[in-house]
mmCIF file of C-alpha atoms in Angstrom:
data_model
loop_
_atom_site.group_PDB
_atom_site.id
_atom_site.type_symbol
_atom_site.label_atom_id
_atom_site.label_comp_id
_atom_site.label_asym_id
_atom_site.label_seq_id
_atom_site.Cartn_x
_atom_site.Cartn_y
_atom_site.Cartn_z
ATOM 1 C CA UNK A 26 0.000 0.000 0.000
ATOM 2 C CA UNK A 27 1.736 3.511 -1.178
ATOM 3 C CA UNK A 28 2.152 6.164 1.730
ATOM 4 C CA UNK A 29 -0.553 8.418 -0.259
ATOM 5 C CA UNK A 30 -3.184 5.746 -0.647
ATOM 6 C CA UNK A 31 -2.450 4.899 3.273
ATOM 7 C CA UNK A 32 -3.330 7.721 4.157
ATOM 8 C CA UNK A 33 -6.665 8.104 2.002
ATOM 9 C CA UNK A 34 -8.370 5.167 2.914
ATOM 10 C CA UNK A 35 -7.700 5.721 6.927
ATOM 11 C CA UNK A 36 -8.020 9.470 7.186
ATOM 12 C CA UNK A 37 -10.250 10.758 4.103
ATOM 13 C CA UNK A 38 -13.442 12.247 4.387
ATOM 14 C CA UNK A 39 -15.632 9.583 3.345
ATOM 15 C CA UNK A 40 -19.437 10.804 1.208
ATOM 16 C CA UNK A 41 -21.823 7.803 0.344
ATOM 17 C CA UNK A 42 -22.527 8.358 -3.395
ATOM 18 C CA UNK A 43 -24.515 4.843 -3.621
ATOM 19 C CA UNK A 44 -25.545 1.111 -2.888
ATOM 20 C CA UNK A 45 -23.931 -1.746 -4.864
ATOM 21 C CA UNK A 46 -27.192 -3.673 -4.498
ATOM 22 C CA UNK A 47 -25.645 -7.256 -5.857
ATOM 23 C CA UNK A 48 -23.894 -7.472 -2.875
ATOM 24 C CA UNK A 49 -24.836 -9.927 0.406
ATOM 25 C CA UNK A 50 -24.320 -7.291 2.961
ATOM 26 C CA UNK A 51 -24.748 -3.764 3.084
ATOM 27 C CA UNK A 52 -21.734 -2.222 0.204
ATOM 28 C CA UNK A 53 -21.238 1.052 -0.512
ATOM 29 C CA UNK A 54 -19.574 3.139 -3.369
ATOM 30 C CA UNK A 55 -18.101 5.994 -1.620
ATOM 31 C CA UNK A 56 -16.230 9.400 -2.983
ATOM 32 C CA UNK A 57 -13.583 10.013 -0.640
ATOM 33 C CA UNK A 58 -10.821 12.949 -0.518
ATOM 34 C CA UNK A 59 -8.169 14.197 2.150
ATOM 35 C CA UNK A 60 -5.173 16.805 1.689
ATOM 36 C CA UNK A 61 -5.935 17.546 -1.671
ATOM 37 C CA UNK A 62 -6.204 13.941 -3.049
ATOM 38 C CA UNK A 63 -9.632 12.169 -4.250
ATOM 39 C CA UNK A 64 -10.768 8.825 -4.942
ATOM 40 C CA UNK A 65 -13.214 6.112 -4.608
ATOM 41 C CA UNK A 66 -13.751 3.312 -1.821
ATOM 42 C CA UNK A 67 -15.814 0.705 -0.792
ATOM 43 C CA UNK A 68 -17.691 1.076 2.561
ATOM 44 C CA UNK A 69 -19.122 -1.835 4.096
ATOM 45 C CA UNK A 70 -20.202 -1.047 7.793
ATOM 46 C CA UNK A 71 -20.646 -3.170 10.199
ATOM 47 C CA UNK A 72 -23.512 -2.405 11.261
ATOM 48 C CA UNK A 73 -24.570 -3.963 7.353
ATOM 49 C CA UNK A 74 -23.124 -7.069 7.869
ATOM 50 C CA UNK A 75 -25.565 -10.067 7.422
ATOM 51 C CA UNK A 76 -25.560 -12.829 10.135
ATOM 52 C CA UNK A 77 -24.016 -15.918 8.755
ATOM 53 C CA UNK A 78 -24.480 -19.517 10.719
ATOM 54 C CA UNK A 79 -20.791 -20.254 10.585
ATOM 55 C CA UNK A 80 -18.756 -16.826 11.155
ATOM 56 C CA UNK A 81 -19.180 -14.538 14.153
ATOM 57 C CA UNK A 82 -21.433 -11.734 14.114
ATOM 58 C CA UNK A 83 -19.884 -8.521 13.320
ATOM 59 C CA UNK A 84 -16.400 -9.742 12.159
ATOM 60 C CA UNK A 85 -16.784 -9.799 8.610
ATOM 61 C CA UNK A 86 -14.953 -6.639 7.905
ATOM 62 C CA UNK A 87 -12.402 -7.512 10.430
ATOM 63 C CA UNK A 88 -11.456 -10.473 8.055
ATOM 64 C CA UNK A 89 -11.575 -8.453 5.336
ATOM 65 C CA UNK A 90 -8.725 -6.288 6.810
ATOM 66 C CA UNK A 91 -6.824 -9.934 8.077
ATOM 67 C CA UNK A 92 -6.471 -10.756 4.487
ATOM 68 C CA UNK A 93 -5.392 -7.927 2.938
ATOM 69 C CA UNK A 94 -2.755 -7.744 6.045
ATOM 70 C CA UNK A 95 -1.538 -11.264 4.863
ATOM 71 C CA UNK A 96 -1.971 -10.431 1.380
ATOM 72 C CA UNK A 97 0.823 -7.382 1.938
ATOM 73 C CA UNK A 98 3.291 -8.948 4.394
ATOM 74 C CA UNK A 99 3.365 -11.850 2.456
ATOM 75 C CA UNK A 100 3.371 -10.921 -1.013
ATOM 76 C CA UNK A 101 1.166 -13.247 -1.968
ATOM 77 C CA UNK A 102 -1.568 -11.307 -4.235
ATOM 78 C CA UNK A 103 -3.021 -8.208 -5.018
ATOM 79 C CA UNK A 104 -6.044 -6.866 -2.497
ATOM 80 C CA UNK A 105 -6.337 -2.987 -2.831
ATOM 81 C CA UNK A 106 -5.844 -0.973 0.156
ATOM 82 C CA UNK A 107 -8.212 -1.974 3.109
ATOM 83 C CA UNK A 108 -8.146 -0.833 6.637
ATOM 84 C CA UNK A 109 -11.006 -0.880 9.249
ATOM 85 C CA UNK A 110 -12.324 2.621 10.568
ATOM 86 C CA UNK A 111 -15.025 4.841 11.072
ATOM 87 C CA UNK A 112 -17.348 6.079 8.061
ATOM 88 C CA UNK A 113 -21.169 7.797 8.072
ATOM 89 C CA UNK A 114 -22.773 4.462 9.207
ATOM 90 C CA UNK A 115 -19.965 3.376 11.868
ATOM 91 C CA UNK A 116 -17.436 1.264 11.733
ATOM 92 C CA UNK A 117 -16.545 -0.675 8.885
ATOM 93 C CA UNK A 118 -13.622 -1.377 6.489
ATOM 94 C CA UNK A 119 -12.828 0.923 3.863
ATOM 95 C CA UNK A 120 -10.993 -0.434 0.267
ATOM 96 C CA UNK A 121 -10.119 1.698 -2.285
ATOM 97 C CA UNK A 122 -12.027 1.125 -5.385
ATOM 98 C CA UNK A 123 -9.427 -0.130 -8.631
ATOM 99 C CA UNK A 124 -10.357 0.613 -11.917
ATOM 100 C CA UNK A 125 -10.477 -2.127 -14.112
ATOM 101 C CA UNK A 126 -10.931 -3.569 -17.822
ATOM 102 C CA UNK A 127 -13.281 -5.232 -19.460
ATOM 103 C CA UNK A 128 -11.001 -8.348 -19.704
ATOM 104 C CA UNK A 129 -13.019 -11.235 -18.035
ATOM 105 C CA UNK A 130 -10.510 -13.612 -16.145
ATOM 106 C CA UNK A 131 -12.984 -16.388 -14.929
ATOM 107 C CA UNK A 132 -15.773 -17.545 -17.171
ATOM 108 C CA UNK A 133 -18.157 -20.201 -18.489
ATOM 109 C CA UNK A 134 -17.766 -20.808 -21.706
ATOM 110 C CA UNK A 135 -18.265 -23.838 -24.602
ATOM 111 C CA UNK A 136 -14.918 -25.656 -24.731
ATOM 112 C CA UNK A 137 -14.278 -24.660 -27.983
ATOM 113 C CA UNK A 138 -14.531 -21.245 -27.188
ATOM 114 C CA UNK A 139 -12.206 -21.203 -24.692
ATOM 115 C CA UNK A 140 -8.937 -18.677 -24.826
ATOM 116 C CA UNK A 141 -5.651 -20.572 -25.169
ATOM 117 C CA UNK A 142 -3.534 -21.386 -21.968
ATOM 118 C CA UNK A 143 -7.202 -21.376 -19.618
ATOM 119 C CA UNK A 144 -6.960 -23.805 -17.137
ATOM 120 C CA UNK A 145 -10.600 -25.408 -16.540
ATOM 121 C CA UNK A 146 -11.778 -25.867 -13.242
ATOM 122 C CA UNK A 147 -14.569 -27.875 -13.802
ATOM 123 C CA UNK A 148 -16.936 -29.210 -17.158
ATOM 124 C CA UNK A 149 -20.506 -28.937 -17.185
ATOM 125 C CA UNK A 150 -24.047 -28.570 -19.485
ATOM 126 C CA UNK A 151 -25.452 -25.234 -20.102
ATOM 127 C CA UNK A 152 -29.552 -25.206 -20.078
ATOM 128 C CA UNK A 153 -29.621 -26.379 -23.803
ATOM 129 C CA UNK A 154 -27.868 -29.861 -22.630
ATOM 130 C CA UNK A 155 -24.564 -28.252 -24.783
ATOM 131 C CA UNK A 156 -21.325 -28.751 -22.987
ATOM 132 C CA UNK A 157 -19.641 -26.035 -21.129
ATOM 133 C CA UNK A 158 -16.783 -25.613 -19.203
ATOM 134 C CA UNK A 159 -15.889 -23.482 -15.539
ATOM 135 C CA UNK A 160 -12.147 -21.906 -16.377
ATOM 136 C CA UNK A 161 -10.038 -19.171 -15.621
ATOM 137 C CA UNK A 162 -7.254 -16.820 -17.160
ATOM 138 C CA UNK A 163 -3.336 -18.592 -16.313
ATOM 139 C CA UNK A 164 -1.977 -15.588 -15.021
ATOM 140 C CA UNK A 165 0.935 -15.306 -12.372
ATOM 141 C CA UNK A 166 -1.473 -12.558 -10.328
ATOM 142 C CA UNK A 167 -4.017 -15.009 -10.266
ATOM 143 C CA UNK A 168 -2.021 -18.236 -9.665
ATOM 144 C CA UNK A 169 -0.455 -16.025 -6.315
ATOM 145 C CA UNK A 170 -4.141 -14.884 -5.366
ATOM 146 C CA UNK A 171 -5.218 -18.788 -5.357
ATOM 147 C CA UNK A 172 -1.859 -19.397 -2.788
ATOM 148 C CA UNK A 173 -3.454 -17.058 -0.536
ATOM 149 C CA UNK A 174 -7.134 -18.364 -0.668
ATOM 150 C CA UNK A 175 -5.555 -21.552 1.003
ATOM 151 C CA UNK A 176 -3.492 -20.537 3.564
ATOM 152 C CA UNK A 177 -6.571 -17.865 4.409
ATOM 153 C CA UNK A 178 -9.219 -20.499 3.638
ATOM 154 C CA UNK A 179 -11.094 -18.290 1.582
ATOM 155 C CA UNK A 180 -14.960 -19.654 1.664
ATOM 156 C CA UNK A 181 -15.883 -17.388 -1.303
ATOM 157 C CA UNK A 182 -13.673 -16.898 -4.129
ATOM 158 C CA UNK A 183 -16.121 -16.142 -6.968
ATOM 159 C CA UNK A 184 -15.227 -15.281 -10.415
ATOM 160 C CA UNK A 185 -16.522 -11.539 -9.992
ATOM 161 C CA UNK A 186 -13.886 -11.484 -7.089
ATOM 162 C CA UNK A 187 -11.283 -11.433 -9.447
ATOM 163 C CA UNK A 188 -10.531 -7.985 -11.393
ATOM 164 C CA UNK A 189 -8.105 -7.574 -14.083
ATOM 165 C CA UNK A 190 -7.020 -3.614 -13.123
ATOM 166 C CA UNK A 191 -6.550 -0.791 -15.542
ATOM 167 C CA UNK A 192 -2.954 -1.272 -14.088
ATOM 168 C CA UNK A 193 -2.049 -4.429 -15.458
ATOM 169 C CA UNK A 194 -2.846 -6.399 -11.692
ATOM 170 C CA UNK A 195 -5.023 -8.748 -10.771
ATOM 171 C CA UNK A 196 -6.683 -7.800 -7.861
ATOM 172 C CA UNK A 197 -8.966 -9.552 -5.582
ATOM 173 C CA UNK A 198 -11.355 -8.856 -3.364
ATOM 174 C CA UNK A 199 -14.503 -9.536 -1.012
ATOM 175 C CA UNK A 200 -12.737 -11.325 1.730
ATOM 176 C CA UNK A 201 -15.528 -11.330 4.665
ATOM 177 C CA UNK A 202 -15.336 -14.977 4.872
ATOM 178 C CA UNK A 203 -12.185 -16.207 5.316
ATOM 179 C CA UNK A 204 -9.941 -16.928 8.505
ATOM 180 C CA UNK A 205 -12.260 -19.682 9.687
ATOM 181 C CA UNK A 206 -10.695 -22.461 11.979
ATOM 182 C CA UNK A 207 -12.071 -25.245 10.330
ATOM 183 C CA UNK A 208 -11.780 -26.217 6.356
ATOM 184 C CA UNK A 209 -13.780 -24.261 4.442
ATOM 185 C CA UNK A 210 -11.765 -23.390 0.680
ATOM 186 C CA UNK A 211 -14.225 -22.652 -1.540
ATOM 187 C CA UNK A 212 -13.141 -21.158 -4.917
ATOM 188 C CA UNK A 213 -13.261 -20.780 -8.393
ATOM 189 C CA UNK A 214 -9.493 -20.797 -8.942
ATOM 190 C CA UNK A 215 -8.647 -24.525 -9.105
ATOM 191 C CA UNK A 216 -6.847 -24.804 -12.236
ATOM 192 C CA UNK A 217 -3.201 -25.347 -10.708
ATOM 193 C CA UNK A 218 -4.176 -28.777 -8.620
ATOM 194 C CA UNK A 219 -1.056 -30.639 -7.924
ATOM 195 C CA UNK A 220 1.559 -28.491 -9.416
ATOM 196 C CA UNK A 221 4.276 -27.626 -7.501
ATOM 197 C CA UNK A 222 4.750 -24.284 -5.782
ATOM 198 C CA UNK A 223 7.395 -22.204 -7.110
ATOM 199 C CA UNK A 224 10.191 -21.277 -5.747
ATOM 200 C CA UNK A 225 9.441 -17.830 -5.426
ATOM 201 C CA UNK A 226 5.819 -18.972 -3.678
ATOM 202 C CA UNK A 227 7.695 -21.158 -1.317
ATOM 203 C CA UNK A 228 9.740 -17.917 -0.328
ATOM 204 C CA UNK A 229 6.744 -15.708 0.234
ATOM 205 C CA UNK A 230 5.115 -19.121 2.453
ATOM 206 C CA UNK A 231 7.506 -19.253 4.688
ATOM 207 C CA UNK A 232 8.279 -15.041 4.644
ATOM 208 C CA UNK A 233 4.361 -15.074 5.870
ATOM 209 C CA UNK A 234 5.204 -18.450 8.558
ATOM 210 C CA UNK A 235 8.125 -16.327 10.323
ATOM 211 C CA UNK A 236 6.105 -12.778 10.348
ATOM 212 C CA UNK A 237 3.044 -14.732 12.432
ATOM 213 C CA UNK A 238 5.087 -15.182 15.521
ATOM 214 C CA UNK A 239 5.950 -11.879 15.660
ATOM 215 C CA UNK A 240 4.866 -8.356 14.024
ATOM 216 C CA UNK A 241 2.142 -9.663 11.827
ATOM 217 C CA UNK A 242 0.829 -11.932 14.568
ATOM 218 C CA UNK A 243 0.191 -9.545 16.858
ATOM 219 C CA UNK A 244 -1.360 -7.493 14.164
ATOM 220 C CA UNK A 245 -3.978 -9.934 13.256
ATOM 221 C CA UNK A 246 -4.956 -9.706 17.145
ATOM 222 C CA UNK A 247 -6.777 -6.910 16.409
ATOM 223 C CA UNK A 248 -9.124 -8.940 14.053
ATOM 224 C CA UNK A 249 -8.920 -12.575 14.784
ATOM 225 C CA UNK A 250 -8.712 -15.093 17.668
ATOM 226 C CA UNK A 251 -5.861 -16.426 18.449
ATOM 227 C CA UNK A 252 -7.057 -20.059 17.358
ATOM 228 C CA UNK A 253 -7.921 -18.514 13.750
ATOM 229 C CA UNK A 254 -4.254 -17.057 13.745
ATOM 230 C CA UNK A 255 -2.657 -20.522 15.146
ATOM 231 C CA UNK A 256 -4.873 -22.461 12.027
ATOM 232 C CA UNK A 257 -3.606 -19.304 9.339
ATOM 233 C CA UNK A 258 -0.030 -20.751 10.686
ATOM 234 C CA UNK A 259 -0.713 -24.173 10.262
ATOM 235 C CA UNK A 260 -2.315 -24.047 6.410
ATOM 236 C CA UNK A 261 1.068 -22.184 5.887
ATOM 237 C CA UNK A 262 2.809 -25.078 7.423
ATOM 238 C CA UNK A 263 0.765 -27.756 5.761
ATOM 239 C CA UNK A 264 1.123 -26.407 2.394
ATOM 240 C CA UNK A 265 4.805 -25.784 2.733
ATOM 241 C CA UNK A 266 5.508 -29.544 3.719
ATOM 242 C CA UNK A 267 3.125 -30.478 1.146
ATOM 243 C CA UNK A 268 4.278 -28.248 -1.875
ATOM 244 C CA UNK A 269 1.718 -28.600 -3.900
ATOM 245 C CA UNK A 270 -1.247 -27.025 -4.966
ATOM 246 C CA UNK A 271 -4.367 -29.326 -2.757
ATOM 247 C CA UNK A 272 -7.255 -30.996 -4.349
ATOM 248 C CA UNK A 273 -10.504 -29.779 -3.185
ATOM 249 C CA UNK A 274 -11.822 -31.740 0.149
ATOM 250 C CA UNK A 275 -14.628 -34.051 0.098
ATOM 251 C CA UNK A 276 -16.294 -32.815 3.486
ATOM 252 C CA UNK A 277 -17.849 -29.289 1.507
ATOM 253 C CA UNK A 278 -18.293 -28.180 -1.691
ATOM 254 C CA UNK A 279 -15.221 -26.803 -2.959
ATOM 255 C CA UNK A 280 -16.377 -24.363 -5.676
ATOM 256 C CA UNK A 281 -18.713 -20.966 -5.063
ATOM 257 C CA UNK A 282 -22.359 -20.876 -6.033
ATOM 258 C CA UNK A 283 -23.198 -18.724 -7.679
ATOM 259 C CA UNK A 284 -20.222 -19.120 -9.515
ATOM 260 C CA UNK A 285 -19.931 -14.776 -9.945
#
């Protein structure tokens, strides 16, 4: 996160311009400006947050802050700047809004149709009975994104949580449900099972395993229990010895519905 777009997200004065209505909880497309310099964000309060069976109430944009922590310290993927603080309807986390392309990066498409180098994630019938296929964009932004969604046990990794920025980055976000303790990875980004992590991903791992027992660790405090911190340091150990990327587990369904 640059020093200027720091300090915009926490200390900017935040005006609710409208509702993104597609959204689960309460979202909010927000102008925001401080010390000369304007932009957009995302506001998602709190106080918006739908109760969910499995995740605490009210911790949803805690987690969303988590990631993105992880994301930074670690390298590992693109989330845009995030932090939790007060807006017009309380506290909530704030996430600057990235412009992006039209380029779609996860799709459903006939197999024939489908771009060269896309990994599929899945086949399928469309509602004509005509084969179709789940698959996604090989990109190394992508391939780092799906390295985090494991060792944060991301529960929601849709295709329209994927952007392909005006920047060249792929970004991701909508992290509210992630951090759980118990195995939840649920995601559209499956096209790398059982390739080996890079060297450069193995780096980044175990960069991420050292900074939970001390700065980062004590960061996360602030948003997670200390069980949910112990199990982010475990899928970091587990994937580590394992070196791979996992197959999907047979005790949930591994991919997002819907799928965008």
């Amino acid at each position: 996160m640059s020093e200027t777009s720091r300090e915009l997200v926490e200390r900017g004065k935040i005006d609710v311009e409208g509702r993104l209505v597609d959204a689960s909880n309460v979202t909010l497309f927000c102008t925001i400006e401080f010390d000369g310099v304007t932009g957009n964000v995302v506001y998602k309060p709190v106080s918006g947050e739908r109760p969910l069976w499995d995740f605490p109430d009210g911790t949803l944009a805690g987690r969303e802050v988590a990631t993105a922590m992880v994301a930074e310290a670690s390298g590992l993927g693109a989330i845009p700047p995030t932090v939790l603080r007060d807006g017009p309807f309380g506290p909530g986390m704030v996430q600057l809004w990235i412009e992006t392309t039209e380029e779609e990066l996860v799709d459903v498409r006939s197999p024939e149709s489908l771009p060269e180098g896309w990994r599929v994630v899945l086949h399928a019938h469309d509602r004509d009975g005509e084969p179709a296929v789940l698959a996604h964009a090989d990109r190394q932004g992508m391939r780092e994104l799906a390295v985090l969604d494991i060792v944060v046990n991301n529960t929601d990794r849709k295709g329209g949580h994927v952007l392909a920025g005006a920047d060249g980055r792929v970004y991701g976000v909508d992290h509210g449900i992630c951090l759980h303790t118990d195995p939840k990875l649920r995601t559209v980004l499956w096209g790398w099972i059982g390739e080996r992590l890079s060297e450069a991903e193995v780096g980044k791992l175990r960069g991420l395993r050292e900074r939970l027992d001390g700065d980062l660790g004590d960061a996360l405090s602030a948003h997670l229990t200390g069980f949910e911190i112990r199990a982010l340091a475990e899928r970091t150990e587990l994937l580590l010895a394992e070196g791979v990327f996992p197959e999907p587990g047979d005790d949930w369904r591994a991919v997002p519905w819907p799928l965008f």
